[in-house]
Structure formats: structure tokens, C-alpha cells
Short mmCIF file of C-alpha atoms and ligand atoms in Angstrom, two decimals:
data_model
loop_
_atom_site.label_atom_id
_atom_site.label_comp_id
_atom_site.label_asym_id
_atom_site.label_seq_id
_atom_site.Cartn_x
_atom_site.Cartn_y
_atom_site.Cartn_z
CA MET A 1485 -0.18 -0.04 -0.20
CA ASP A 1486 1.65 3.33 -0.98
CA VAL A 1487 1.11 6.55 1.00
CA ALA A 1488 -0.03 9.90 -0.01
CA ILE A 1489 0.37 13.21 1.74
CA VAL A 1490 -3.22 15.04 1.42
CA GLY A 1491 -3.46 17.69 4.03
CA ILE A 1492 -0.30 19.89 5.46
CA GLY A 1493 -0.24 22.73 7.70
CA ILE A 1494 1.71 24.66 9.19
CA HIS A 1495 2.15 27.97 11.91
CA PRO A 1496 4.48 30.48 11.56
CA PHE A 1497 7.82 29.80 13.05
CA GLY A 1498 9.76 32.09 15.15
CA ARG A 1499 8.17 33.53 18.45
CA THR A 1500 4.49 33.92 19.11
CA PRO A 1501 4.18 35.14 22.68
CA ALA A 1502 0.13 34.64 22.65
CA ARG A 1503 -0.02 31.15 21.32
CA SER A 1504 1.49 28.04 23.84
CA GLY A 1505 3.52 25.66 21.66
CA LEU A 1506 0.24 22.90 21.81
CA GLN A 1507 -1.82 25.74 20.71
CA GLN A 1508 0.27 26.45 17.37
CA GLY A 1509 0.23 22.63 16.74
CA ALA A 1510 -3.52 22.99 16.78
CA TYR A 1511 -3.48 25.78 14.68
CA ALA A 1512 -1.48 23.64 12.02
CA ALA A 1513 -3.79 20.63 12.60
CA ARG A 1514 -6.67 22.95 11.58
CA LEU A 1515 -5.25 23.61 8.23
CA ALA A 1516 -3.94 20.52 7.66
CA LEU A 1517 -7.61 19.48 7.93
CA GLN A 1518 -8.72 21.94 6.16
CA ASP A 1519 -6.51 21.49 3.38
CA ALA A 1520 -7.70 17.94 3.07
CA SER A 1521 -11.37 19.12 3.37
CA ILE A 1522 -11.57 16.37 6.07
CA GLN A 1523 -12.93 16.92 10.06
CA TRP A 1524 -10.83 15.78 12.88
CA SER A 1525 -13.47 12.87 13.26
CA ASP A 1526 -12.27 11.44 10.30
CA ILE A 1527 -8.77 10.99 11.17
CA GLN A 1528 -8.06 7.30 12.33
CA PHE A 1529 -4.34 7.77 14.39
CA ALA A 1530 -2.17 10.02 15.12
CA PHE A 1531 1.58 10.57 15.65
CA GLY A 1532 2.72 13.28 16.95
CA GLY A 1533 6.25 14.87 19.00
CA SER A 1534 7.08 17.94 21.10
CA ALA A 1535 10.30 18.68 23.13
CA SER A 1536 9.18 21.31 25.50
CA ALA A 1537 5.91 22.48 24.94
CA GLY A 1538 4.05 19.59 26.42
CA SER A 1539 2.39 16.19 25.30
CA ALA A 1540 1.92 15.87 22.08
CA ASP A 1541 -1.39 13.69 22.38
CA ALA A 1542 -2.79 16.85 24.63
CA LEU A 1543 -3.71 18.16 20.69
CA VAL A 1544 -7.04 16.15 21.42
CA ASN A 1545 -7.83 18.54 24.12
CA GLU A 1546 -7.79 21.36 21.21
CA LEU A 1547 -9.09 19.00 18.64
CA GLY A 1548 -11.63 17.09 20.27
CA LEU A 1549 -11.65 13.86 22.17
CA THR A 1550 -12.81 11.11 19.34
CA GLY A 1551 -10.91 8.36 20.77
CA ILE A 1552 -8.61 7.92 18.47
CA PRO A 1553 -4.70 6.59 19.65
CA PHE A 1554 -2.46 9.52 19.50
CA ILE A 1555 0.89 7.99 20.37
CA ASN A 1556 3.42 10.40 21.86
CA VAL A 1557 6.93 10.28 19.71
CA ALA A 1558 10.15 11.78 21.34
CA ASN A 1559 13.19 11.60 19.11
CA GLY A 1560 15.03 14.50 19.55
CA CYS A 1561 16.02 16.39 16.67
CA ALA A 1562 14.19 13.41 14.48
CA THR A 1563 10.97 13.04 16.43
CA GLY A 1564 9.34 14.82 13.53
CA GLY A 1565 11.03 12.16 11.19
CA SER A 1566 10.08 9.58 13.61
CA SER A 1567 6.43 10.31 13.76
CA LEU A 1568 6.20 9.95 10.14
CA ILE A 1569 7.78 6.55 9.23
CA SER A 1570 5.71 5.35 12.06
CA ALA A 1571 2.30 7.07 10.28
CA PHE A 1572 3.87 5.71 6.83
CA ASN A 1573 3.91 2.02 8.16
CA ALA A 1574 0.78 2.09 10.25
CA ILE A 1575 -0.61 3.05 6.50
CA LYS A 1576 1.27 0.43 4.69
CA SER A 1577 0.30 -2.05 7.04
CA GLY A 1578 -3.25 -1.93 5.65
CA GLU A 1579 -4.42 -0.90 9.69
CA TYR A 1580 -5.41 2.29 8.93
CA ASP A 1581 -6.92 4.47 5.94
CA ILE A 1582 -6.19 7.80 7.24
CA GLY A 1583 -4.13 9.73 9.98
CA MET A 1584 -2.40 12.29 11.04
CA VAL A 1585 1.48 13.77 12.15
CA SER A 1586 1.67 16.83 14.16
CA GLY A 1587 4.83 18.26 15.55
CA PHE A 1588 4.76 21.18 17.34
CA ASP A 1589 7.45 23.14 20.24
CA LYS A 1590 8.59 26.39 22.24
CA HIS A 1591 11.61 26.53 24.13
CA GLU A 1592 13.84 29.20 26.22
CA ARG A 1593 16.06 31.46 24.52
CA GLY A 1594 19.43 30.55 24.66
CA ALA A 1595 21.38 27.10 23.47
CA PHE A 1596 20.08 23.96 24.69
CA ASN A 1597 21.26 22.83 27.53
CA ALA A 1598 21.92 18.99 28.15
CA ASP A 1599 22.07 16.76 31.10
CA PRO A 1600 25.31 14.21 31.39
CA LYS A 1601 23.34 12.08 33.55
CA GLU A 1602 20.42 11.85 30.95
CA LEU A 1603 22.71 10.75 28.28
CA GLY A 1604 25.00 7.89 30.76
CA ILE A 1605 27.55 10.40 30.16
CA GLY A 1606 29.61 11.28 33.87
CA GLN A 1607 29.20 14.29 35.65
CA TRP A 1608 32.78 15.56 35.15
CA TYR A 1609 32.05 16.01 31.10
CA GLY A 1610 29.63 18.53 31.67
CA GLU A 1611 31.93 20.58 34.29
CA VAL A 1612 34.63 21.27 32.17
CA GLY A 1613 32.60 22.44 29.87
CA MET A 1614 32.44 19.99 26.55
CA MET A 1615 28.71 19.33 27.31
CA MET A 1616 27.93 21.90 24.46
CA THR A 1617 26.35 20.66 20.88
CA THR A 1618 27.94 23.91 19.36
CA GLN A 1619 31.34 22.34 20.37
CA PHE A 1620 30.69 19.56 18.42
CA PHE A 1621 29.32 21.08 14.99
CA ALA A 1622 32.07 23.15 15.38
CA MET A 1623 34.95 20.28 15.67
CA LYS A 1624 32.79 18.28 12.89
CA ILE A 1625 33.39 21.00 10.50
CA GLN A 1626 36.55 22.19 11.56
CA LYS A 1627 38.30 18.71 10.87
CA TYR A 1628 36.22 18.89 7.17
CA MET A 1629 37.30 22.35 6.18
CA HIS A 1630 41.20 20.69 6.79
CA ASP A 1631 40.57 17.40 5.11
CA TYR A 1632 38.35 18.74 2.08
CA GLY A 1633 39.62 22.09 1.86
CA ILE A 1634 35.95 24.49 2.69
CA SER A 1635 36.76 27.38 3.04
CA THR A 1636 35.47 30.34 5.83
CA ASP A 1637 34.12 32.16 3.16
CA THR A 1638 31.82 29.10 2.03
CA LEU A 1639 30.68 28.87 5.46
CA ALA A 1640 29.11 32.19 5.57
CA LYS A 1641 27.67 31.67 1.70
CA VAL A 1642 25.11 28.83 3.50
CA SER A 1643 24.08 31.57 5.97
CA GLU A 1644 23.65 34.17 2.99
CA LYS A 1645 21.43 31.70 1.12
CA ALA A 1646 19.60 30.16 4.48
CA PHE A 1647 18.83 34.34 5.01
CA ILE A 1648 17.89 35.13 1.48
CA ASN A 1649 15.61 32.40 1.19
CA GLY A 1650 13.45 32.83 4.44
CA SER A 1651 13.17 36.63 3.25
CA LYS A 1652 10.80 34.75 0.82
CA ASN A 1653 9.48 32.50 3.06
CA PRO A 1654 6.12 34.53 5.01
CA ASN A 1655 6.17 31.69 7.90
CA ALA A 1656 10.14 32.03 8.69
CA TRP A 1657 11.35 33.44 11.26
CA ARG A 1658 14.37 35.58 10.35
CA ARG A 1659 13.19 37.24 6.93
CA GLU A 1660 16.00 39.99 6.49
CA PRO A 1661 18.69 38.97 4.38
CA ILE A 1662 22.23 39.45 5.92
CA THR A 1663 25.65 39.79 4.46
CA VAL A 1664 28.16 37.64 4.22
CA GLU A 1665 30.77 40.29 6.15
CA GLU A 1666 27.94 40.60 8.90
CA ILE A 1667 27.63 36.89 9.34
CA THR A 1668 31.46 36.69 9.73
CA ASN A 1669 31.93 39.20 11.81
CA SER A 1670 28.83 38.52 14.40
CA MET A 1671 30.26 36.94 17.84
CA MET A 1672 32.42 33.84 17.24
CA VAL A 1673 30.56 31.14 19.24
CA SER A 1674 32.91 27.78 18.63
CA ASN A 1675 35.87 28.41 16.08
CA PRO A 1676 34.92 28.39 13.06
CA LEU A 1677 31.33 28.94 13.86
CA THR A 1678 30.05 32.13 14.51
CA LYS A 1679 26.58 33.22 15.77
CA PHE A 1680 25.09 33.54 12.28
CA MET A 1681 26.11 30.22 11.18
CA PHE A 1682 23.98 28.67 14.04
CA CYS A 1683 20.34 28.13 14.17
CA SER A 1684 18.55 28.99 17.21
CA PRO A 1685 15.76 27.28 18.91
CA SER A 1686 12.63 28.38 18.50
CA GLU A 1687 8.76 28.40 18.30
CA GLY A 1688 6.24 26.52 15.19
CA GLY A 1689 3.93 23.99 14.68
CA VAL A 1690 3.32 21.64 11.66
CA ALA A 1691 0.78 18.64 11.00
CA LEU A 1692 0.17 16.60 7.65
CA VAL A 1693 -2.85 14.61 6.82
CA LEU A 1694 -1.75 11.03 5.15
CA CYS A 1695 -3.85 8.31 3.42
CA ARG A 1696 -3.27 5.31 1.62
CA ALA A 1697 -2.35 6.29 -2.19
CA ASP A 1698 -5.32 4.78 -3.79
CA HIS A 1699 -8.11 6.88 -1.61
CA ALA A 1700 -5.58 10.10 -2.31
CA GLU A 1701 -7.79 11.86 -4.76
CA LYS A 1702 -11.11 11.76 -2.68
CA TYR A 1703 -8.92 14.40 -0.40
CA THR A 1704 -6.74 16.43 -3.25
CA LYS A 1705 -6.14 17.08 -6.45
CA THR A 1706 -2.54 17.01 -5.90
CA PRO A 1707 -1.80 14.26 -3.67
CA VAL A 1708 2.58 13.77 -2.99
CA TYR A 1709 3.56 10.13 -2.32
CA LEU A 1710 5.84 9.34 0.49
CA LYS A 1711 7.72 6.85 -1.56
CA ALA A 1712 10.36 6.18 1.31
CA ALA A 1713 11.08 7.06 4.93
CA THR A 1714 13.77 5.56 6.93
CA MET A 1715 15.46 6.36 10.07
CA LYS A 1716 18.97 4.82 10.99
CA SER A 1717 20.94 5.61 14.59
CA ARG A 1718 24.66 5.58 14.68
CA ARG A 1719 27.18 2.71 14.02
CA PHE A 1720 30.03 1.76 16.16
CA GLY A 1721 32.84 4.41 15.06
CA SER A 1722 30.79 6.96 13.72
CA PHE A 1723 31.43 10.67 15.12
CA GLU A 1724 28.76 11.97 17.10
CA VAL A 1725 27.76 14.78 19.51
CA PHE A 1726 28.77 13.97 23.22
CA ALA A 1727 31.16 11.16 22.76
CA PRO A 1728 34.12 11.59 25.96
CA SER A 1729 35.77 9.31 22.95
CA GLN A 1730 35.46 7.57 19.76
CA ALA A 1731 37.05 5.29 18.08
CA LEU A 1732 39.92 5.46 15.96
CA GLU A 1733 38.77 3.57 12.52
CA GLN A 1734 35.78 5.93 11.64
CA VAL A 1735 32.59 4.79 10.00
CA ASP A 1736 30.04 6.40 8.14
CA GLY A 1737 27.31 8.13 10.38
CA PRO A 1738 23.59 7.50 10.74
CA THR A 1739 22.95 10.46 7.94
CA VAL A 1740 24.52 8.05 5.20
CA ASP A 1741 22.51 5.09 6.25
CA ALA A 1742 19.51 6.59 6.77
CA SER A 1743 20.02 8.13 2.81
CA LYS A 1744 21.13 4.70 1.18
CA ALA A 1745 18.59 2.86 2.63
CA ALA A 1746 15.98 5.56 1.50
CA PHE A 1747 17.14 5.43 -2.14
CA GLU A 1748 16.91 1.91 -2.13
CA MET A 1749 13.13 2.21 -1.10
CA ALA A 1750 12.15 4.62 -3.22
CA GLY A 1751 13.98 3.02 -6.41
CA VAL A 1752 15.96 6.43 -7.33
CA GLY A 1753 19.20 8.18 -6.58
CA PRO A 1754 20.36 11.78 -5.47
CA LYS A 1755 20.62 12.84 -9.09
CA ASP A 1756 17.03 12.18 -9.26
CA MET A 1757 15.58 14.90 -6.99
CA SER A 1758 15.00 18.44 -7.87
CA VAL A 1759 14.71 20.37 -4.15
CA MET A 1760 16.44 18.92 -0.95
CA GLN A 1761 15.90 19.87 2.59
CA LEU A 1762 19.01 18.94 4.86
CA GLN A 1763 19.62 19.71 8.21
CA ASP A 1764 21.15 22.71 8.88
CA THR A 1765 21.75 23.12 12.89
CA GLU A 1766 24.33 25.01 11.18
CA VAL A 1767 26.34 25.52 8.04
CA GLY A 1768 28.71 23.27 8.43
CA ALA A 1769 26.26 20.87 9.05
CA GLU A 1770 24.46 21.66 5.72
CA ILE A 1771 27.60 21.56 3.68
CA MET A 1772 29.35 18.09 5.03
CA HIS A 1773 25.21 16.62 4.52
CA MET A 1774 25.42 17.91 0.87
CA ALA A 1775 28.23 14.92 0.38
CA GLU A 1776 26.59 12.28 3.49
CA ASN A 1777 23.42 12.35 1.04
CA GLY A 1778 25.12 11.51 -1.58
CA PHE A 1779 24.69 15.25 -3.53
CA CYS A 1780 27.92 15.29 -4.22
CA GLU A 1781 31.47 14.18 -3.00
CA HIS A 1782 32.92 15.37 -0.34
CA GLY A 1783 35.23 18.52 -1.53
CA GLU A 1784 32.68 19.43 -4.21
CA GLN A 1785 30.50 21.87 -1.76
CA GLU A 1786 33.36 24.77 -2.25
CA ALA A 1787 32.79 25.18 -5.78
CA LEU A 1788 28.95 23.96 -5.62
CA ILE A 1789 28.31 26.94 -3.08
CA GLN A 1790 30.51 29.17 -4.03
CA SER A 1791 28.83 29.43 -7.66
CA GLY A 1792 25.33 29.67 -6.29
CA ALA A 1793 24.20 26.14 -7.10
CA THR A 1794 22.40 25.70 -3.79
CA HIS A 1795 20.15 28.82 -4.45
CA ILE A 1796 16.60 28.47 -5.11
CA ASN A 1797 17.39 29.03 -8.64
CA GLY A 1798 20.55 26.79 -8.98
CA SER A 1799 21.24 22.98 -9.74
CA LEU A 1800 20.88 21.71 -6.17
CA PRO A 1801 18.30 23.85 -4.48
CA ILE A 1802 18.51 23.09 -0.77
CA ASN A 1803 17.20 24.55 2.34
CA THR A 1804 14.31 26.50 -0.07
CA ASP A 1805 12.41 27.66 2.96
CA GLY A 1806 15.54 28.82 4.57
CA GLY A 1807 16.15 25.49 6.84
CA CYS A 1808 16.78 25.97 10.31
CA LEU A 1809 19.25 28.58 10.13
CA ALA A 1810 15.98 30.65 9.07
CA ASN A 1811 13.51 29.32 10.46
CA GLY A 1812 14.91 28.46 13.97
CA GLU A 1813 14.55 25.07 15.27
CA PRO A 1814 11.31 24.27 17.39
CA ILE A 1815 12.32 20.20 17.85
CA GLY A 1816 9.29 18.88 17.59
CA ALA A 1817 8.31 20.54 14.35
CA SER A 1818 11.52 20.98 12.74
CA GLY A 1819 11.67 17.50 10.50
CA LEU A 1820 7.92 18.33 9.64
CA ARG A 1821 8.57 21.43 8.46
CA GLN A 1822 11.23 20.25 5.46
CA VAL A 1823 8.25 17.87 4.78
CA TYR A 1824 6.03 20.53 4.78
CA GLU A 1825 7.83 22.39 2.25
CA ASN A 1826 8.33 19.65 -0.33
CA THR A 1827 5.05 19.04 -0.66
CA LEU A 1828 4.64 22.91 -1.34
CA GLN A 1829 7.38 22.53 -3.82
CA LEU A 1830 5.71 19.30 -5.50
CA ARG A 1831 2.31 21.25 -5.52
CA GLY A 1832 4.36 24.06 -7.46
CA GLN A 1833 2.42 26.56 -4.31
CA ALA A 1834 5.64 27.72 -3.05
CA GLY A 1835 5.40 31.17 -4.27
CA ASP A 1836 8.61 33.50 -3.91
CA HIS A 1837 10.42 30.06 -3.13
CA GLN A 1838 9.07 27.88 -5.57
CA VAL A 1839 11.98 26.06 -7.39
CA PRO A 1840 11.73 26.56 -11.30
CA GLY A 1841 11.28 23.57 -13.79
CA ASP A 1842 8.08 21.29 -12.11
CA PRO A 1843 9.86 18.97 -9.67
CA LYS A 1844 9.01 15.48 -9.44
CA LEU A 1845 10.98 14.36 -6.60
CA ALA A 1846 11.91 16.07 -3.48
CA TYR A 1847 14.29 15.04 -0.73
CA THR A 1848 14.25 15.54 2.95
CA HIS A 1849 16.76 14.97 5.89
CA VAL A 1850 17.04 15.50 9.51
CA TYR A 1851 19.75 14.63 11.57
CA GLY A 1852 20.08 15.19 15.80
CA ALA A 1853 21.58 14.16 18.88
CA PRO A 1854 22.91 11.32 19.89
CA GLY A 1855 23.63 10.23 16.51
CA ILE A 1856 20.26 9.61 14.47
CA SER A 1857 18.84 10.22 11.06
CA ALA A 1858 15.60 10.08 9.03
CA VAL A 1859 15.21 10.77 5.67
CA THR A 1860 11.85 11.23 3.57
CA ILE A 1861 11.60 10.71 -0.40
CA LEU A 1862 7.97 12.60 -1.40
CA GLN A 1863 7.14 12.14 -5.23
CA LYS A 1864 4.24 14.06 -7.20
CA MET B 189 49.28 23.50 50.16
CA SER B 190 45.92 23.21 49.72
CA ASN B 191 44.52 19.55 49.24
CA GLN B 192 43.47 18.15 45.76
CA VAL B 193 41.13 15.78 44.80
CA PRO B 194 40.19 14.29 41.23
CA ILE B 195 37.39 15.60 39.10
CA ALA B 196 36.00 11.88 39.20
CA GLU B 197 36.87 8.46 40.35
CA GLY B 198 38.65 5.88 37.81
CA LEU B 199 39.17 8.22 34.89
CA PHE B 200 43.12 9.07 35.68
CA THR B 201 45.63 7.67 37.86
CA TRP B 202 46.57 10.84 39.29
CA PRO B 203 48.17 11.35 41.83
CA ALA B 204 50.08 8.82 40.37
CA ALA B 205 53.78 9.38 39.96
CA LYS B 206 53.29 9.03 36.19
CA PRO B 207 49.18 9.69 36.05
CA ALA B 208 47.43 8.54 32.99
CA LEU B 209 43.96 8.79 31.78
CA LEU B 210 42.27 5.12 31.97
CA GLY B 211 40.83 3.41 29.15
CA SER B 212 39.15 0.01 28.69
CA ARG B 213 40.27 -2.28 26.49
CA CYS B 214 38.05 -5.04 24.82
CA ASN B 215 38.92 -8.88 25.43
CA GLN B 216 36.83 -9.76 22.61
CA CYS B 217 37.34 -7.33 19.84
CA GLY B 218 40.53 -5.14 21.28
CA ILE B 219 38.32 -1.94 20.95
CA VAL B 220 39.62 0.82 23.58
CA ALA B 221 37.49 3.32 25.31
CA PHE B 222 37.29 6.26 27.48
CA PRO B 223 35.98 6.65 29.95
CA VAL B 224 36.36 2.79 31.78
CA ALA B 225 32.93 1.35 30.37
CA SER B 226 31.40 -2.07 31.42
CA SER B 227 30.78 -3.30 28.29
CA CYS B 228 32.01 -2.84 24.55
CA MET B 229 30.16 -0.31 22.33
CA ALA B 230 31.89 -1.92 19.14
CA CYS B 231 31.11 -5.87 19.72
CA SER B 232 28.59 -5.42 23.28
CA GLY B 233 31.19 -8.35 24.87
CA GLN B 234 31.52 -7.77 28.83
CA ASP B 235 34.59 -8.89 29.28
CA VAL B 236 36.88 -5.75 29.39
CA THR B 237 40.04 -4.29 30.94
CA ALA B 238 41.04 -1.19 32.29
CA GLU B 239 44.58 0.13 31.21
CA GLU B 240 46.95 3.25 31.04
CA LEU B 241 46.05 5.18 28.07
CA PRO B 242 49.55 6.52 26.08
CA GLY B 243 50.10 9.84 27.15
CA ARG B 244 50.82 11.79 23.86
CA GLY B 245 49.03 11.89 20.98
CA THR B 246 47.87 14.47 17.93
CA LEU B 247 45.38 16.69 17.70
CA TRP B 248 42.48 15.44 15.22
CA THR B 249 40.50 18.50 15.14
CA TRP B 250 39.71 21.35 17.89
CA THR B 251 37.48 24.55 18.52
CA VAL B 252 37.44 27.17 21.06
CA GLN B 253 34.67 27.39 23.39
CA GLN B 254 33.89 31.63 23.22
CA PHE B 255 31.09 32.03 25.34
CA MET B 256 30.78 30.88 29.21
CA PRO B 257 28.77 27.60 29.26
CA LYS B 258 25.52 27.10 31.18
CA THR B 259 25.12 24.86 34.69
CA PRO B 260 26.36 21.65 34.46
CA TYR B 261 29.60 23.82 33.73
CA ASN B 262 31.54 24.30 37.20
CA THR B 263 34.57 26.60 37.50
CA ASN B 264 35.37 29.70 39.70
CA GLU B 265 34.51 31.81 36.62
CA THR B 266 31.82 34.65 36.38
CA ALA B 267 30.76 36.15 33.40
CA GLU B 268 32.78 38.70 33.56
CA THR B 269 36.17 36.66 34.29
CA PHE B 270 35.38 33.70 32.04
CA THR B 271 38.06 32.90 29.32
CA PRO B 272 37.49 31.63 26.26
CA TYR B 273 39.12 27.67 26.22
CA GLY B 274 39.81 25.21 23.46
CA VAL B 275 38.51 21.78 23.20
CA GLY B 276 40.01 18.99 21.13
CA TYR B 277 40.18 15.33 20.17
CA VAL B 278 43.69 13.74 20.43
CA GLU B 279 44.36 10.90 18.58
CA LEU B 280 46.13 8.51 21.31
CA PRO B 281 48.39 6.20 19.11
CA GLY B 282 47.12 2.25 19.53
CA GLY B 283 44.06 3.33 21.56
CA VAL B 284 41.46 5.56 20.82
CA ARG B 285 40.95 9.18 19.99
CA VAL B 286 39.60 11.71 23.78
CA GLU B 287 37.63 14.63 23.61
CA GLY B 288 39.58 17.23 26.25
CA ARG B 289 40.17 20.71 27.26
CA LEU B 290 43.07 21.88 25.60
CA THR B 291 45.57 24.30 27.68
CA GLU B 292 45.85 26.41 24.58
CA ASN B 293 42.96 28.73 23.03
CA ASP B 294 44.74 30.90 20.76
CA PRO B 295 43.00 29.72 17.22
CA GLN B 296 46.48 30.76 15.73
CA LYS B 297 48.44 28.45 17.90
CA LEU B 298 46.15 25.45 17.25
CA ARG B 299 46.38 23.27 14.20
CA ILE B 300 45.35 19.83 13.24
CA GLY B 301 47.84 17.01 13.45
CA MET B 302 50.22 18.52 15.84
CA ASP B 303 51.61 17.06 19.47
CA MET B 304 50.15 16.92 22.58
CA ASP B 305 50.40 15.72 26.10
CA VAL B 306 47.93 15.01 28.53
CA VAL B 307 48.55 17.22 31.71
CA PHE B 308 46.56 17.42 34.82
CA GLU B 309 45.88 20.36 36.37
CA PRO B 310 43.41 22.32 38.98
CA LEU B 311 40.09 23.18 37.13
CA ARG B 312 38.63 24.82 40.44
CA THR B 313 38.68 25.81 43.76
CA GLU B 314 35.77 24.29 45.70
CA ASP B 315 34.48 26.51 48.94
CA SER B 316 36.06 24.50 51.00
CA GLY B 317 39.49 25.00 49.80
CA GLU B 318 39.37 21.69 48.10
CA GLU B 319 41.06 21.72 44.47
CA VAL B 320 39.69 19.49 41.70
CA ILE B 321 42.26 18.40 39.50
CA SER B 322 41.00 17.54 35.51
CA PHE B 323 43.18 16.22 32.65
CA PHE B 324 43.90 18.56 29.89
CA PHE B 325 45.93 18.26 27.01
CA LYS B 326 48.86 20.93 26.23
CA PRO B 327 51.02 21.14 22.97
CA VAL B 328 54.30 19.91 22.74
CA GLU B 329 56.51 22.53 22.97
ZN1 ZN C 2174 34.59 -5.48 21.82
#
């Protein structure tokens, strides 16, 4: 049984003091129902997640108590991806005809605070000041720049592109372009990464209505098919966040594994993709994820990014809605935002941030602590 | 002289005469981990033996932490007195890559591939006057 996305809804990302995270989730859910021309009572099951805005299943208090199974998903940055895979499998199995995936969040300002004990690491690791995701990202791209000749200017160009795309997306948080010079000269956070090269925690909500593909035409004239949804965790030897030590012999990370599995499931390859949303917690992540997901060889990013290939009108359009850099990262909603954007792109409804040329296939990728990755491939 | 204590038990052999970091080697697959673990992340074997790690290695990657982290960061610094510090992974030959603070915080003086020695130095002083000792990696002169 194939699976189709027939309804999408989003609550603008950024800061909305007047609405709780749950209310932003409900807002997105109502838009998704409306988009599919159905009622909440038509939904047979739901998967949802939120890291800091309460239990996703509390959405039923906003939307109505209909008795459906609503399963909470908690998987860090891959929460949305994991919810989507769960819904995908629930429909593929033949158990359900139609369901909803929801993700929303609302975080405090400032960097995420991590507790070593929760991750099974000694307290000393935090006391000496190594419990910082920002350091991991900085050290990974530092090594990558050294090995593959990526320049600091290229780092800044990734942010520049993100803010340009954000300025074209009415639902983005950061809607003002920022120059390469401002990005490079903003406060150094963790060398070589400056403040404007990182995304920040934010707020927002996304909901998707999925159904069995043979019912899709009942709900929409523009169904988009979920051809693959995969999720992988790290294998021994991959370089991950919060690792007091790592193996001398490195293996591919979970991104590479999730990506290969997704292309295999969908029976297509990287060159077939018209538009990509790749996890860009910071600029280095977007650069490395281009190669890890198979869209170029290691080191080719320098020339590609300098030539503008990753812009909306380029040959490899990446993070067309501004990505995490321009939208911030409400953890529960972030992965679903990518799927929302790709659905818009494949429907041809992305407005000012629409890629040209009638895109047929679109790709999403999330990556998060402690070494997990989820990928989807959507087809018109 | 004030009393000195290690930041955690079992992390290193300081105050031994020639102090070293302590890792564990899997007797099934030979993989080394730091700190000492009760099972092997590579093969899930539980037959592991603690051993001293080499004291000198090469810098595999690095960064400099430019702002003061929130708790659980625990030094005597305040927002005003905070000094940026280096963090890196040092590849210890025949063993493992260990993440640690660096004694050097000048990006101009850090480069991938440089030789580093492990050293044991005070991280903070407790209210009781006890000095807490941690490990750091120091560029070889
Ligand atoms: Zn082993």
C-alpha cells in the first residue's frame, strides 16, 4: 500500500508569545484538515511529538476527544521524522486508511541545555565545559575544512543563502537577508562558527494528513506520495555529539545509512531529486550533509556553493524555505517543516521560494543527537 | 598547600607518579574506550580490562569555546572573568581519540596534527578550599 500526503498545515515559525506550543500545533492541525477537506473526526490515528511544549497527545483537548490512538513520539531532532515513519508504516500495513502526524514546540531562548547524566555520561564531562552541541558541530566542520579544503567564506555563504530564502518565505522566522560580511564578523561562538552560522531554538507547529494512496484523490487534486521514509541510529565508529572518546577507525554516520536506505526504498538516486531540505543546525552541517546524502563528492561543496548552485534557481536547490537557519529549530516540528516545504514545492505552491522546472521528486533529511538521522523522499 | 582531589574517580591515575588517563580494552575485539566502560560499544562484549592510555598523541580536531556555558559547567569563573578555552580530540596511538580541554585557547596556535601531551591541572577550587584536578591536553613545546 502506497502512502500519500493529502493535507498540510503550518504555524509560522519564530516567536509567538500569544500562543502556547500546543496551540501552535492545533493551529497547524486545523489547517492540515482544512487542506484535505476533512474533519478531525475523520482522522483514524495520530503520531506526534514535542520536546518542550507538553505531550503531543494533549492536542485532542484542542481538536476534540474522538477516541483515536494518539501516540507520542520523542526522538530529539528526528521526532518529526520518526512520527512520519510510524504513520507511513501504519498505513502501509493496511491497518489504517488515514491519519495525522503532528509536531510542535516552544523553547526558551538560548542554547539547548543538556544534562550529562541523562545521556549516561559522567558529570565531569559537563563540569569541564564539553556538554555543548555547538562544540561538536564546530569540531566536525573544522576537521572537514582541513580534509576537504572548505573555506570560511563558503561557511558564510550558506547562511547568506538561508536568510535570502527565509526572506521569501512568509512562514520563516528570519526574514531579512544578512551579508556575508555581517555573518563572518558576528560573534565567534565556537571556532570556526559565528553566531549567524547557527540556528536558534524557536517555536512553531506543522501537521500532515496522510492516507492510503488509492484514496488520495478523494481529498486533494495534488497528492504527493511518500516513496520512502527511513531512520537510522549511529553505528560504532561514527563521530557523534557528546562522545568523550571515539574509535580510531571511522565509519559512515547515520545520515549516510538513512540516505542509502531511502534511495533503495524509493528506487531512485540523488541525481533524480529536484529539491532538497537538509539538516542545517549550522552551516557546516548543511555542507557535510550535501555529501553524506550523496548529492556531491566530499570537497565539491566549495565550488558548488561559491557558484550559487544551492540557491533556489541553482542546480541543487537546498533548504528553499530558509532551513533551520532562517526558521529556528522547534525540535518537534522541525523535520515536518521540511516535508511541508517539499509538499508545497511539488504542488507548485511555494510562491516566491518555488524552485523552477516543475519538480517531481524531493528529499528531506534530519540529523540529531545522539547520532540519529531520518530521510524522506516525496514524489508528485 | 591545599588539598587536591580528582574531578571523578576512575577517570585517570593522578596523583600517581606518572599519571595517565584510564581506558578500557575489550578482550574480545580489542577496541579501546575512554572513560572505562563495563561493556564494549563495538561488539557488546562484557570482558573488558582497564589500562593506562598513552600520554602523548596528535590533535585530530579542535575548537575554542568563546562564551561561558550554563550549568553543569562548574569552574570559579563568572561571566566577567570567563576565559575562552580550547576543546579538541586527541588521537592516542594504538588506543582511541579522547576529547578534552586544551591548555591553549589561541586559534592561531592550534592546528590539526600537532603533538599534544596529557597534563593534570586544577579546574576549580571548592568553597572548602579543595582543588579539583582534571585532565587537559597541552601542545608539545
Ligand atoms: Zn569489543
